Amino acid sequence: MAEECIFCKIAHGEMPADTVYQDERVTAFRDISPQAKLHVLVITNKHFDSLNEASADDSDLLAHAMKICAMVARDEGIDQSGYRVLTNVGEQGGQSVHHLHFHVLGGETLTTRLGS
Ligand code: AMP
């Protein structure tokens, strides 16, 4: 757990969130500032600053996170209408929270870029 990381605190139950799913490896919760009608974040419970820090040893964890993104979409009823999964990396990628997370966006027709 990284000190002062808000997503670590959410994953460890030290900060409240609108959690829709949690297991020992990932946590999914609603984004506090939604960019689409449905906007859920899927985070790894383990801290990585971004996708850059994940290695081949983390392949199973990343695959699990992707499966949970799809599960969230299904549970929220947007799997058939369509949705987007993305992760921002670094300054030019628009990353604002430096803990690996995947945005699950949908519930409406999406514009080409998140936040544009
Ligand atoms: P990014 O800009 O890709 O790093 O995404 C970070 C996301 O985290 C943004 O969409 C924020 O709205 C969201 N966010 C920040 N703090 C919280 C929080 N406490 N609970 C839920 N979502 C948050």
PDB file of N, CA, C and O in Angstrom, residues 5-23 25-46 65 68-69 71-73 75-76 96-105:
ATOM      1  N   CYS A   5      -1.997   7.429  -1.035  1.00  0.00           N
ATOM      2  CA  CYS A   5      -2.660   7.090  -2.303  1.00  0.00           C
ATOM      3  C   CYS A   5      -4.141   6.859  -2.022  1.00  0.00           C
ATOM      4  O   CYS A   5      -4.505   5.937  -1.283  1.00  0.00           O
ATOM      5  N   ILE A   6      -4.984   7.695  -2.624  1.00  0.00           N
ATOM      6  CA  ILE A   6      -6.419   7.590  -2.300  1.00  0.00           C
ATOM      7  C   ILE A   6      -7.019   6.273  -2.784  1.00  0.00           C
ATOM      8  O   ILE A   6      -7.912   5.723  -2.149  1.00  0.00           O
ATOM      9  N   PHE A   7      -6.516   5.738  -3.881  1.00  0.00           N
ATOM     10  CA  PHE A   7      -7.084   4.472  -4.368  1.00  0.00           C
ATOM     11  C   PHE A   7      -6.618   3.296  -3.509  1.00  0.00           C
ATOM     12  O   PHE A   7      -7.363   2.327  -3.331  1.00  0.00           O
ATOM     13  N   CYS A   8      -5.408   3.373  -2.959  1.00  0.00           N
ATOM     14  CA  CYS A   8      -5.002   2.349  -1.976  1.00  0.00           C
ATOM     15  C   CYS A   8      -5.938   2.402  -0.775  1.00  0.00           C
ATOM     16  O   CYS A   8      -6.359   1.363  -0.255  1.00  0.00           O
ATOM     17  N   LYS A   9      -6.264   3.610  -0.354  1.00  0.00           N
ATOM     18  CA  LYS A   9      -7.152   3.750   0.811  1.00  0.00           C
ATOM     19  C   LYS A   9      -8.537   3.186   0.515  1.00  0.00           C
ATOM     20  O   LYS A   9      -9.144   2.531   1.365  1.00  0.00           O
ATOM     21  N   ILE A  10      -9.046   3.421  -0.693  1.00  0.00           N
ATOM     22  CA  ILE A  10     -10.345   2.854  -1.070  1.00  0.00           C
ATOM     23  C   ILE A  10     -10.255   1.330  -1.088  1.00  0.00           C
ATOM     24  O   ILE A  10     -11.124   0.634  -0.546  1.00  0.00           O
ATOM     25  N   ALA A  11      -9.202   0.796  -1.689  1.00  0.00           N
ATOM     26  CA  ALA A  11      -9.054  -0.665  -1.791  1.00  0.00           C
ATOM     27  C   ALA A  11      -8.982  -1.316  -0.412  1.00  0.00           C
ATOM     28  O   ALA A  11      -9.430  -2.451  -0.233  1.00  0.00           O
ATOM     29  N   HIS A  12      -8.427  -0.598   0.558  1.00  0.00           N
ATOM     30  CA  HIS A  12      -8.261  -1.154   1.900  1.00  0.00           C
ATOM     31  C   HIS A  12      -9.357  -0.703   2.870  1.00  0.00           C
ATOM     32  O   HIS A  12      -9.239  -0.903   4.089  1.00  0.00           O
ATOM     33  N   GLY A  13     -10.396  -0.070   2.322  1.00  0.00           N
ATOM     34  CA  GLY A  13     -11.534   0.299   3.157  1.00  0.00           C
ATOM     35  C   GLY A  13     -11.266   1.454   4.098  1.00  0.00           C
ATOM     36  O   GLY A  13     -12.008   1.661   5.069  1.00  0.00           O
ATOM     37  N   GLU A  14     -10.221   2.220   3.795  1.00  0.00           N
ATOM     38  CA  GLU A  14      -9.882   3.355   4.668  1.00  0.00           C
ATOM     39  C   GLU A  14     -10.463   4.669   4.165  1.00  0.00           C
ATOM     40  O   GLU A  14     -10.316   5.704   4.812  1.00  0.00           O
ATOM     41  N   MET A  15     -11.088   4.607   2.994  1.00  0.00           N
ATOM     42  CA  MET A  15     -11.750   5.790   2.433  1.00  0.00           C
ATOM     43  C   MET A  15     -13.043   5.308   1.788  1.00  0.00           C
ATOM     44  O   MET A  15     -13.031   4.274   1.102  1.00  0.00           O
ATOM     45  N   PRO A  16     -14.148   6.026   1.983  1.00  0.00           N
ATOM     46  CA  PRO A  16     -15.414   5.556   1.417  1.00  0.00           C
ATOM     47  C   PRO A  16     -15.451   5.668  -0.096  1.00  0.00           C
ATOM     48  O   PRO A  16     -14.807   6.545  -0.687  1.00  0.00           O
ATOM     49  N   ALA A  17     -16.194   4.776  -0.708  1.00  0.00           N
ATOM     50  CA  ALA A  17     -16.411   4.811  -2.151  1.00  0.00           C
ATOM     51  C   ALA A  17     -17.718   4.087  -2.429  1.00  0.00           C
ATOM     52  O   ALA A  17     -18.186   3.294  -1.609  1.00  0.00           O
ATOM     53  N   ASP A  18     -18.281   4.367  -3.590  1.00  0.00           N
ATOM     54  CA  ASP A  18     -19.509   3.682  -4.009  1.00  0.00           C
ATOM     55  C   ASP A  18     -19.091   2.395  -4.719  1.00  0.00           C
ATOM     56  O   ASP A  18     -19.081   2.304  -5.941  1.00  0.00           O
ATOM     57  N   THR A  19     -18.745   1.417  -3.910  1.00  0.00           N
ATOM     58  CA  THR A  19     -18.154   0.175  -4.428  1.00  0.00           C
ATOM     59  C   THR A  19     -19.228  -0.731  -5.020  1.00  0.00           C
ATOM     60  O   THR A  19     -20.270  -0.955  -4.400  1.00  0.00           O
ATOM     61  N   VAL A  20     -18.958  -1.244  -6.223  1.00  0.00           N
ATOM     62  CA  VAL A  20     -19.915  -2.157  -6.858  1.00  0.00           C
ATOM     63  C   VAL A  20     -19.400  -3.595  -6.856  1.00  0.00           C
ATOM     64  O   VAL A  20     -20.169  -4.531  -7.058  1.00  0.00           O
ATOM     65  N   TYR A  21     -18.096  -3.757  -6.631  1.00  0.00           N
ATOM     66  CA  TYR A  21     -17.531  -5.109  -6.596  1.00  0.00           C
ATOM     67  C   TYR A  21     -16.171  -5.048  -5.910  1.00  0.00           C
ATOM     68  O   TYR A  21     -15.428  -4.085  -6.079  1.00  0.00           O
ATOM     69  N   GLN A  22     -15.856  -6.081  -5.161  1.00  0.00           N
ATOM     70  CA  GLN A  22     -14.499  -6.202  -4.602  1.00  0.00           C
ATOM     71  C   GLN A  22     -14.162  -7.657  -4.384  1.00  0.00           C
ATOM     72  O   GLN A  22     -15.014  -8.454  -3.969  1.00  0.00           O
ATOM     73  N   ASP A  23     -12.932  -8.006  -4.690  1.00  0.00           N
ATOM     74  CA  ASP A  23     -12.403  -9.310  -4.290  1.00  0.00           C
ATOM     75  C   ASP A  23     -10.981  -9.085  -3.791  1.00  0.00           C
ATOM     76  O   ASP A  23     -10.572  -7.953  -3.550  1.00  0.00           O
ATOM     77  N   ARG A  25      -8.254  -9.197  -5.251  1.00  0.00           N
ATOM     78  CA  ARG A  25      -7.295  -8.632  -6.212  1.00  0.00           C
ATOM     79  C   ARG A  25      -7.686  -7.283  -6.802  1.00  0.00           C
ATOM     80  O   ARG A  25      -6.819  -6.503  -7.191  1.00  0.00           O
ATOM     81  N   VAL A  26      -8.988  -7.026  -6.907  1.00  0.00           N
ATOM     82  CA  VAL A  26      -9.447  -5.776  -7.527  1.00  0.00           C
ATOM     83  C   VAL A  26     -10.624  -5.180  -6.768  1.00  0.00           C
ATOM     84  O   VAL A  26     -11.326  -5.886  -6.032  1.00  0.00           O
ATOM     85  N   THR A  27     -10.843  -3.885  -6.985  1.00  0.00           N
ATOM     86  CA  THR A  27     -12.004  -3.188  -6.431  1.00  0.00           C
ATOM     87  C   THR A  27     -12.609  -2.341  -7.546  1.00  0.00           C
ATOM     88  O   THR A  27     -11.872  -1.708  -8.315  1.00  0.00           O
ATOM     89  N   ALA A  28     -13.938  -2.332  -7.637  1.00  0.00           N
ATOM     90  CA  ALA A  28     -14.640  -1.519  -8.637  1.00  0.00           C
ATOM     91  C   ALA A  28     -15.587  -0.573  -7.913  1.00  0.00           C
ATOM     92  O   ALA A  28     -16.335  -0.984  -7.023  1.00  0.00           O
ATOM     93  N   PHE A  29     -15.524   0.692  -8.282  1.00  0.00           N
ATOM     94  CA  PHE A  29     -16.386   1.690  -7.632  1.00  0.00           C
ATOM     95  C   PHE A  29     -16.733   2.784  -8.630  1.00  0.00           C
ATOM     96  O   PHE A  29     -16.034   3.014  -9.614  1.00  0.00           O
ATOM     97  N   ARG A  30     -17.836   3.493  -8.342  1.00  0.00           N
ATOM     98  CA  ARG A  30     -18.305   4.529  -9.261  1.00  0.00           C
ATOM     99  C   ARG A  30     -17.404   5.755  -9.185  1.00  0.00           C
ATOM    100  O   ARG A  30     -16.993   6.161  -8.087  1.00  0.00           O
ATOM    101  N   ASP A  31     -17.100   6.303 -10.375  1.00  0.00           N
ATOM    102  CA  ASP A  31     -16.256   7.495 -10.430  1.00  0.00           C
ATOM    103  C   ASP A  31     -16.986   8.668  -9.779  1.00  0.00           C
ATOM    104  O   ASP A  31     -18.187   8.876  -9.996  1.00  0.00           O
ATOM    105  N   ILE A  32     -16.245   9.447  -9.003  1.00  0.00           N
ATOM    106  CA  ILE A  32     -16.837  10.568  -8.265  1.00  0.00           C
ATOM    107  C   ILE A  32     -17.234  11.708  -9.197  1.00  0.00           C
ATOM    108  O   ILE A  32     -18.071  12.543  -8.850  1.00  0.00           O
ATOM    109  N   SER A  33     -16.665  11.726 -10.389  1.00  0.00           N
ATOM    110  CA  SER A  33     -16.953  12.776 -11.369  1.00  0.00           C
ATOM    111  C   SER A  33     -17.214  12.123 -12.729  1.00  0.00           C
ATOM    112  O   SER A  33     -16.371  12.189 -13.636  1.00  0.00           O
ATOM    113  N   PRO A  34     -18.382  11.483 -12.864  1.00  0.00           N
ATOM    114  CA  PRO A  34     -18.607  10.630 -14.043  1.00  0.00           C
ATOM    115  C   PRO A  34     -18.533  11.377 -15.368  1.00  0.00           C
ATOM    116  O   PRO A  34     -19.064  12.474 -15.501  1.00  0.00           O
ATOM    117  N   GLN A  35     -17.859  10.749 -16.329  1.00  0.00           N
ATOM    118  CA  GLN A  35     -17.715  11.305 -17.673  1.00  0.00           C
ATOM    119  C   GLN A  35     -18.692  10.659 -18.655  1.00  0.00           C
ATOM    120  O   GLN A  35     -18.658  10.963 -19.846  1.00  0.00           O
ATOM    121  N   ALA A  36     -19.529   9.778 -18.158  1.00  0.00           N
ATOM    122  CA  ALA A  36     -20.569   9.135 -18.963  1.00  0.00           C
ATOM    123  C   ALA A  36     -21.657   8.697 -17.994  1.00  0.00           C
ATOM    124  O   ALA A  36     -21.451   8.709 -16.770  1.00  0.00           O
ATOM    125  N   LYS A  37     -22.810   8.306 -18.542  1.00  0.00           N
ATOM    126  CA  LYS A  37     -23.918   7.897 -17.655  1.00  0.00           C
ATOM    127  C   LYS A  37     -23.484   6.778 -16.720  1.00  0.00           C
ATOM    128  O   LYS A  37     -23.879   6.731 -15.562  1.00  0.00           O
ATOM    129  N   LEU A  38     -22.688   5.869 -17.264  1.00  0.00           N
ATOM    130  CA  LEU A  38     -22.106   4.813 -16.430  1.00  0.00           C
ATOM    131  C   LEU A  38     -20.598   5.011 -16.445  1.00  0.00           C
ATOM    132  O   LEU A  38     -19.977   5.028 -17.517  1.00  0.00           O
ATOM    133  N   HIS A  39     -20.016   5.209 -15.271  1.00  0.00           N
ATOM    134  CA  HIS A  39     -18.558   5.404 -15.186  1.00  0.00           C
ATOM    135  C   HIS A  39     -18.078   4.743 -13.904  1.00  0.00           C
ATOM    136  O   HIS A  39     -18.248   5.265 -12.805  1.00  0.00           O
ATOM    137  N   VAL A  40     -17.498   3.576 -14.076  1.00  0.00           N
ATOM    138  CA  VAL A  40     -16.975   2.797 -12.953  1.00  0.00           C
ATOM    139  C   VAL A  40     -15.470   2.666 -13.137  1.00  0.00           C
ATOM    140  O   VAL A  40     -14.967   2.533 -14.261  1.00  0.00           O
ATOM    141  N   LEU A  41     -14.742   2.725 -12.037  1.00  0.00           N
ATOM    142  CA  LEU A  41     -13.304   2.501 -12.051  1.00  0.00           C
ATOM    143  C   LEU A  41     -13.014   1.111 -11.496  1.00  0.00           C
ATOM    144  O   LEU A  41     -13.566   0.734 -10.459  1.00  0.00           O
ATOM    145  N   VAL A  42     -12.178   0.376 -12.196  1.00  0.00           N
ATOM    146  CA  VAL A  42     -11.705  -0.921 -11.697  1.00  0.00           C
ATOM    147  C   VAL A  42     -10.230  -0.754 -11.377  1.00  0.00           C
ATOM    148  O   VAL A  42      -9.431  -0.419 -12.274  1.00  0.00           O
ATOM    149  N   ILE A  43      -9.889  -0.917 -10.117  1.00  0.00           N
ATOM    150  CA  ILE A  43      -8.496  -0.735  -9.699  1.00  0.00           C
ATOM    151  C   ILE A  43      -7.930  -2.070  -9.218  1.00  0.00           C
ATOM    152  O   ILE A  43      -8.657  -2.939  -8.733  1.00  0.00           O
ATOM    153  N   THR A  44      -6.620  -2.202  -9.363  1.00  0.00           N
ATOM    154  CA  THR A  44      -5.947  -3.321  -8.721  1.00  0.00           C
ATOM    155  C   THR A  44      -5.773  -2.960  -7.246  1.00  0.00           C
ATOM    156  O   THR A  44      -5.481  -1.801  -6.923  1.00  0.00           O
ATOM    157  N   ASN A  45      -5.974  -3.923  -6.358  1.00  0.00           N
ATOM    158  CA  ASN A  45      -5.767  -3.629  -4.941  1.00  0.00           C
ATOM    159  C   ASN A  45      -4.286  -3.372  -4.659  1.00  0.00           C
ATOM    160  O   ASN A  45      -3.950  -2.563  -3.792  1.00  0.00           O
ATOM    161  N   LYS A  46      -3.437  -4.054  -5.418  1.00  0.00           N
ATOM    162  CA  LYS A  46      -1.992  -3.828  -5.323  1.00  0.00           C
ATOM    163  C   LYS A  46      -1.667  -2.501  -5.995  1.00  0.00           C
ATOM    164  O   LYS A  46      -2.213  -2.186  -7.050  1.00  0.00           O
ATOM    165  N   ALA A  65      -8.453  -8.161 -13.962  1.00  0.00           N
ATOM    166  CA  ALA A  65      -9.036  -6.814 -13.966  1.00  0.00           C
ATOM    167  C   ALA A  65      -9.876  -6.605 -15.228  1.00  0.00           C
ATOM    168  O   ALA A  65     -10.972  -6.022 -15.163  1.00  0.00           O
ATOM    169  N   ILE A  68     -13.129  -8.358 -14.881  1.00  0.00           N
ATOM    170  CA  ILE A  68     -14.032  -7.651 -13.973  1.00  0.00           C
ATOM    171  C   ILE A  68     -14.631  -6.421 -14.665  1.00  0.00           C
ATOM    172  O   ILE A  68     -15.798  -6.080 -14.433  1.00  0.00           O
ATOM    173  N   CYS A  69     -13.860  -5.774 -15.520  1.00  0.00           N
ATOM    174  CA  CYS A  69     -14.434  -4.662 -16.309  1.00  0.00           C
ATOM    175  C   CYS A  69     -15.639  -5.168 -17.109  1.00  0.00           C
ATOM    176  O   CYS A  69     -16.704  -4.528 -17.134  1.00  0.00           O
ATOM    177  N   MET A  71     -17.404  -7.826 -16.493  1.00  0.00           N
ATOM    178  CA  MET A  71     -18.457  -8.242 -15.558  1.00  0.00           C
ATOM    179  C   MET A  71     -19.258  -7.036 -15.071  1.00  0.00           C
ATOM    180  O   MET A  71     -20.493  -7.088 -14.980  1.00  0.00           O
ATOM    181  N   VAL A  72     -18.548  -5.947 -14.765  1.00  0.00           N
ATOM    182  CA  VAL A  72     -19.236  -4.716 -14.333  1.00  0.00           C
ATOM    183  C   VAL A  72     -20.176  -4.239 -15.438  1.00  0.00           C
ATOM    184  O   VAL A  72     -21.341  -3.886 -15.182  1.00  0.00           O
ATOM    185  N   ALA A  73     -19.684  -4.233 -16.678  1.00  0.00           N
ATOM    186  CA  ALA A  73     -20.521  -3.803 -17.808  1.00  0.00           C
ATOM    187  C   ALA A  73     -21.770  -4.676 -17.915  1.00  0.00           C
ATOM    188  O   ALA A  73     -22.885  -4.170 -18.118  1.00  0.00           O
ATOM    189  N   ASP A  75     -23.152  -6.492 -15.447  1.00  0.00           N
ATOM    190  CA  ASP A  75     -24.002  -6.266 -14.273  1.00  0.00           C
ATOM    191  C   ASP A  75     -24.752  -4.935 -14.359  1.00  0.00           C
ATOM    192  O   ASP A  75     -25.852  -4.792 -13.813  1.00  0.00           O
ATOM    193  N   GLU A  76     -24.142  -3.961 -15.026  1.00  0.00           N
ATOM    194  CA  GLU A  76     -24.768  -2.641 -15.157  1.00  0.00           C
ATOM    195  C   GLU A  76     -25.692  -2.569 -16.373  1.00  0.00           C
ATOM    196  O   GLU A  76     -26.302  -1.527 -16.638  1.00  0.00           O
ATOM    197  N   SER A  96      -4.564  11.403 -13.602  1.00  0.00           N
ATOM    198  CA  SER A  96      -4.583  12.318 -12.455  1.00  0.00           C
ATOM    199  C   SER A  96      -4.430  11.587 -11.126  1.00  0.00           C
ATOM    200  O   SER A  96      -4.016  12.192 -10.139  1.00  0.00           O
ATOM    201  N   VAL A  97      -4.758  10.319 -11.084  1.00  0.00           N
ATOM    202  CA  VAL A  97      -4.563   9.517  -9.873  1.00  0.00           C
ATOM    203  C   VAL A  97      -3.533   8.440 -10.205  1.00  0.00           C
ATOM    204  O   VAL A  97      -3.744   7.626 -11.119  1.00  0.00           O
ATOM    205  N   HIS A  98      -2.439   8.450  -9.455  1.00  0.00           N
ATOM    206  CA  HIS A  98      -1.302   7.598  -9.819  1.00  0.00           C
ATOM    207  C   HIS A  98      -1.361   6.249  -9.117  1.00  0.00           C
ATOM    208  O   HIS A  98      -0.471   5.887  -8.333  1.00  0.00           O
ATOM    209  N   HIS A  99      -2.445   5.568  -9.415  1.00  0.00           N
ATOM    210  CA  HIS A  99      -2.668   4.177  -8.992  1.00  0.00           C
ATOM    211  C   HIS A  99      -3.418   3.543 -10.159  1.00  0.00           C
ATOM    212  O   HIS A  99      -4.477   4.060 -10.560  1.00  0.00           O
ATOM    213  N   LEU A 100      -2.887   2.455 -10.686  1.00  0.00           N
ATOM    214  CA  LEU A 100      -3.466   1.828 -11.883  1.00  0.00           C
ATOM    215  C   LEU A 100      -4.980   1.632 -11.750  1.00  0.00           C
ATOM    216  O   LEU A 100      -5.460   1.058 -10.775  1.00  0.00           O
ATOM    217  N   HIS A 101      -5.690   2.120 -12.745  1.00  0.00           N
ATOM    218  CA  HIS A 101      -7.150   1.954 -12.760  1.00  0.00           C
ATOM    219  C   HIS A 101      -7.648   1.930 -14.190  1.00  0.00           C
ATOM    220  O   HIS A 101      -7.054   2.550 -15.080  1.00  0.00           O
ATOM    221  N   PHE A 102      -8.742   1.230 -14.383  1.00  0.00           N
ATOM    222  CA  PHE A 102      -9.384   1.125 -15.687  1.00  0.00           C
ATOM    223  C   PHE A 102     -10.758   1.783 -15.602  1.00  0.00           C
ATOM    224  O   PHE A 102     -11.555   1.463 -14.716  1.00  0.00           O
ATOM    225  N   HIS A 103     -10.994   2.699 -16.521  1.00  0.00           N
ATOM    226  CA  HIS A 103     -12.293   3.351 -16.611  1.00  0.00           C
ATOM    227  C   HIS A 103     -13.225   2.446 -17.420  1.00  0.00           C
ATOM    228  O   HIS A 103     -12.851   1.992 -18.515  1.00  0.00           O
ATOM    229  N   VAL A 104     -14.417   2.204 -16.911  1.00  0.00           N
ATOM    230  CA  VAL A 104     -15.471   1.519 -17.669  1.00  0.00           C
ATOM    231  C   VAL A 104     -16.557   2.557 -17.918  1.00  0.00           C
ATOM    232  O   VAL A 104     -17.167   3.069 -16.970  1.00  0.00           O
ATOM    233  N   LEU A 105     -16.739   2.913 -19.185  1.00  0.00           N
ATOM    234  CA  LEU A 105     -17.628   4.010 -19.561  1.00  0.00           C
ATOM    235  C   LEU A 105     -18.698   3.522 -20.511  1.00  0.00           C
ATOM    236  O   LEU A 105     -18.401   2.768 -21.450  1.00  0.00           O
TER     237      LEU A 105
END
